[in-house]
Short mmCIF file of N, CA and C in Angstrom, two decimals:
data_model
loop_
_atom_site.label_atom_id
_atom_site.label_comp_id
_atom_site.label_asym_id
_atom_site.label_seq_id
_atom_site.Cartn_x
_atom_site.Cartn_y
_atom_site.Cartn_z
N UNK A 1416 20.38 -3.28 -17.98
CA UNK A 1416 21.49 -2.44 -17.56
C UNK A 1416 21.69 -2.60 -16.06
N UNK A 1417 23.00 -2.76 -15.64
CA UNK A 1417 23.12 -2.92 -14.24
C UNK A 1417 23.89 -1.83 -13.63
N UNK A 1418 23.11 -1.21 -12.83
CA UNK A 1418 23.89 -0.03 -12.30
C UNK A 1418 25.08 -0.04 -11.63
N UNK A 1419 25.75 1.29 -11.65
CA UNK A 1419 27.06 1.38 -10.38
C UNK A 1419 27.04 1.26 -9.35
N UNK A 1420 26.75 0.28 -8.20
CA UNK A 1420 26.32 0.61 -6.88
C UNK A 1420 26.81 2.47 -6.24
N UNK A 1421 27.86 2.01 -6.92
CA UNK A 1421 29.05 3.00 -6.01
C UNK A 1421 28.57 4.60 -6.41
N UNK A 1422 27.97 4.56 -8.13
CA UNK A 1422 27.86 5.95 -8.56
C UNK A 1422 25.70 5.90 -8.43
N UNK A 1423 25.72 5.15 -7.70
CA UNK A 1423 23.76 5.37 -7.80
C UNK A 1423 23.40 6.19 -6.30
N UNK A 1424 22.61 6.99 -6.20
CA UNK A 1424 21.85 7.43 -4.64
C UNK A 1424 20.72 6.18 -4.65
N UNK A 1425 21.09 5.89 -3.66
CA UNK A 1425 20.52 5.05 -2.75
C UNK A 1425 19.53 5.54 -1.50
N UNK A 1426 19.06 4.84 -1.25
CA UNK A 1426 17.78 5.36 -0.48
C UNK A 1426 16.69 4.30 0.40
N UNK A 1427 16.28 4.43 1.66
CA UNK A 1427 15.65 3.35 2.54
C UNK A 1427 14.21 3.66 2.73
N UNK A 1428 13.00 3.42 2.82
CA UNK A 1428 12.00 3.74 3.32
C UNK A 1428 12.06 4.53 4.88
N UNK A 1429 11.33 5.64 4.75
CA UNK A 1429 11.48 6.12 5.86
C UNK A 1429 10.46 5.61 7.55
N UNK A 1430 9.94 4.00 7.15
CA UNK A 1430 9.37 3.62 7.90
C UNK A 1430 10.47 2.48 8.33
N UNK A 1431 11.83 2.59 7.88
CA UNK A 1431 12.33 1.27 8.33
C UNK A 1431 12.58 1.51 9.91
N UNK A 1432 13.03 0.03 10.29
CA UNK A 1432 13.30 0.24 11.39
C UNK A 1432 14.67 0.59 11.52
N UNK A 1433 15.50 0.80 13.03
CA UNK A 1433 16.87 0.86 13.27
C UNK A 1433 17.77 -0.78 13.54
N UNK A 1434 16.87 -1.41 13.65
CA UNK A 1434 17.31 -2.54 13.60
C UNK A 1434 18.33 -3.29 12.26
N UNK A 1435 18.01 -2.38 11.69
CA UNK A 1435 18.93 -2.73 10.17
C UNK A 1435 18.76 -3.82 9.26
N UNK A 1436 17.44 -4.48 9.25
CA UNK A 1436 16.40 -5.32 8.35
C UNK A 1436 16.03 -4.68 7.47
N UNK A 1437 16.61 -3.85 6.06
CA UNK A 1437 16.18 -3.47 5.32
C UNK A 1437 16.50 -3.41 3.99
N UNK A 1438 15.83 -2.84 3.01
CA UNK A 1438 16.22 -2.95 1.48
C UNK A 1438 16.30 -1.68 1.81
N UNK A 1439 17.33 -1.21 0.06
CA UNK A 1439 17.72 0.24 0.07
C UNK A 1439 17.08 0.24 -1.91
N UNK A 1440 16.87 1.17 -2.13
CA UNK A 1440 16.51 1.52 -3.68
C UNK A 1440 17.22 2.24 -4.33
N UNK A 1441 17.17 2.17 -5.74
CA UNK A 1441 17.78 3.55 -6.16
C UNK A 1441 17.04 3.25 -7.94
N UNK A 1442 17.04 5.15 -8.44
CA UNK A 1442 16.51 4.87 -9.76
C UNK A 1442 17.49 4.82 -10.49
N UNK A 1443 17.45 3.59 -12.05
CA UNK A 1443 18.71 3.87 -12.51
C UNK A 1443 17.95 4.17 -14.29
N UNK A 1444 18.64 4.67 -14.91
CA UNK A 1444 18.35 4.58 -16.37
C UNK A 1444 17.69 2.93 -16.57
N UNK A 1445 16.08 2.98 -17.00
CA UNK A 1445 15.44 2.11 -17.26
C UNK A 1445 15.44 0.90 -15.68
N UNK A 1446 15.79 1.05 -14.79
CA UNK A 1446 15.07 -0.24 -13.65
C UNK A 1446 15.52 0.41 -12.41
N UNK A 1447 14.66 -0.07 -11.38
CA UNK A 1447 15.00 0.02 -10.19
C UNK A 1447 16.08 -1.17 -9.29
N UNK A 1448 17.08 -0.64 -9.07
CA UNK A 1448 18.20 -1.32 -8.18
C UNK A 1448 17.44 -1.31 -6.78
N UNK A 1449 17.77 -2.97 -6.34
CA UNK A 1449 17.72 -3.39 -5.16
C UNK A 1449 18.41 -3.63 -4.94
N UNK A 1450 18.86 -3.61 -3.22
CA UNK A 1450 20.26 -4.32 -2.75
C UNK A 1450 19.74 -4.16 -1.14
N UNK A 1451 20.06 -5.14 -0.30
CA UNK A 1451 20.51 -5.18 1.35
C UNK A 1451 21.30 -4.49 1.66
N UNK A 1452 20.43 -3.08 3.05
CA UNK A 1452 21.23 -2.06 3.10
C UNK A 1452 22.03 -2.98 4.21
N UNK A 1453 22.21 -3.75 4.94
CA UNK A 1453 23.30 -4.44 5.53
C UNK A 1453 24.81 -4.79 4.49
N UNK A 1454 24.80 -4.62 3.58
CA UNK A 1454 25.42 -5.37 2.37
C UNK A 1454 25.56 -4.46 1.46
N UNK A 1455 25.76 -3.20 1.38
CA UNK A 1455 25.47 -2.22 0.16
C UNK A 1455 27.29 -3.09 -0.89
N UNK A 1456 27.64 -3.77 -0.79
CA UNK A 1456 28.44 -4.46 -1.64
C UNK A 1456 28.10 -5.34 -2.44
N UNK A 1457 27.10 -6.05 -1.58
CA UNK A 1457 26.67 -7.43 -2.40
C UNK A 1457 25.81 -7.22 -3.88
N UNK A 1458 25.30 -8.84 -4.22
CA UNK A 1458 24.20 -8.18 -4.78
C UNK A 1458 23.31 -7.10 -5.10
N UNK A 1459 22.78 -6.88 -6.31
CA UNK A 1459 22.11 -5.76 -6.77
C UNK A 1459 21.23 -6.63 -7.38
N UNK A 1460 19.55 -6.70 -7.18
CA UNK A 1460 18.87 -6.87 -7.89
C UNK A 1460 18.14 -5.99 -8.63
N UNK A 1461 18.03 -6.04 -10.30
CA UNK A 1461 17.53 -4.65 -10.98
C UNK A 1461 15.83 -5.35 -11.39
N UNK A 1462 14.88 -4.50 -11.63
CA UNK A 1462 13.43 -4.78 -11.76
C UNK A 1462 13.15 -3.43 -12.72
N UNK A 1463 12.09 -3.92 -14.00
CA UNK A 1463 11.86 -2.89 -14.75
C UNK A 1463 11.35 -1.85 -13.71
N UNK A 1464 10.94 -0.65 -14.32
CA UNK A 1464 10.17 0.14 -13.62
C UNK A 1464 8.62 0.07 -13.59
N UNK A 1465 8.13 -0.60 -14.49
CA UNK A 1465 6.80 -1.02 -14.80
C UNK A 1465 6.90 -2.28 -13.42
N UNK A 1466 7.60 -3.39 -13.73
CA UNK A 1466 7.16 -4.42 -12.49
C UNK A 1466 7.67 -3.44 -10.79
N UNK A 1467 8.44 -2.68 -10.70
CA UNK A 1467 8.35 -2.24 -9.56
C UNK A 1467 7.14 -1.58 -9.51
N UNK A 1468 6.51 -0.53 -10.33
CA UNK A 1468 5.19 -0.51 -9.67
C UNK A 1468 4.16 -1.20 -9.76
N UNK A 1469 3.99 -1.95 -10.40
CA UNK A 1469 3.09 -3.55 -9.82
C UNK A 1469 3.30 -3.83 -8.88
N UNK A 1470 4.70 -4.29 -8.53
CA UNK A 1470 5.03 -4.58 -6.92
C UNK A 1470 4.51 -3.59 -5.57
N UNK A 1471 4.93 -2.72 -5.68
CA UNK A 1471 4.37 -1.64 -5.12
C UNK A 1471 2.83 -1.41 -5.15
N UNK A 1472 2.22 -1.44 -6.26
CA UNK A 1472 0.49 -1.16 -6.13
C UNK A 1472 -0.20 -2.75 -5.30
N UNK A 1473 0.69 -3.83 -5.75
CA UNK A 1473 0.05 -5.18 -5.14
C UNK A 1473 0.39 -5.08 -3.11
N UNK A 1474 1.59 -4.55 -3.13
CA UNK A 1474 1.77 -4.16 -1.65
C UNK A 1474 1.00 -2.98 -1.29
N UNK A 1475 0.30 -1.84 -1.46
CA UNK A 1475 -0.48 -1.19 -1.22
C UNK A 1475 -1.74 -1.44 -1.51
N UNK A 1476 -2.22 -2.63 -2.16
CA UNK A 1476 -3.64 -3.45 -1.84
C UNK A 1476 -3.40 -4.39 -1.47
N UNK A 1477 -2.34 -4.78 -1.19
CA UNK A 1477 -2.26 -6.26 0.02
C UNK A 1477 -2.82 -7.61 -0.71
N UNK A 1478 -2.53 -7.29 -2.13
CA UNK A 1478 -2.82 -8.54 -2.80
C UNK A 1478 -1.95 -9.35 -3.07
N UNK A 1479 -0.79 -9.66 -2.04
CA UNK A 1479 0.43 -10.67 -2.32
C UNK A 1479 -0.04 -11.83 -2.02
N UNK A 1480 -0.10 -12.62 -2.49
CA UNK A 1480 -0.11 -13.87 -2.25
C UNK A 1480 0.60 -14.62 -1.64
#
């Protein structure tokens, strides 16, 4: 399922910088939407919710390869 950009809340880590290098998130029915908050038009990449938190637990043990 690919979300509405337009009808999703969106949202940035509150460690980003102001420099404007960042991803924005949002939850949608079944995956998490990615998109470049420079770009909130472009692309949307969607990820189950199971692999976003893999992603997330491998970035909070720093096991990226």
């Amino acid at each position: 399922m690919t979300p509405n950009p337009s009808a999703t809340r969106w949202r940035k880590s509150s460690r980003s910088n102001t420099g404007g290098n960042c991803v924005e998130i949002a939850d949608s029915p079944g995956v998490i939407a990615i998109r470049d908050s420079k770009n909130p038009a472009g692309p949307v990449l969607t990820v189950t919710h199971d692999a976003w938190t893999a992603f997330m637990s491998a970035l909070n043990q720093e096991t990226l390869a």
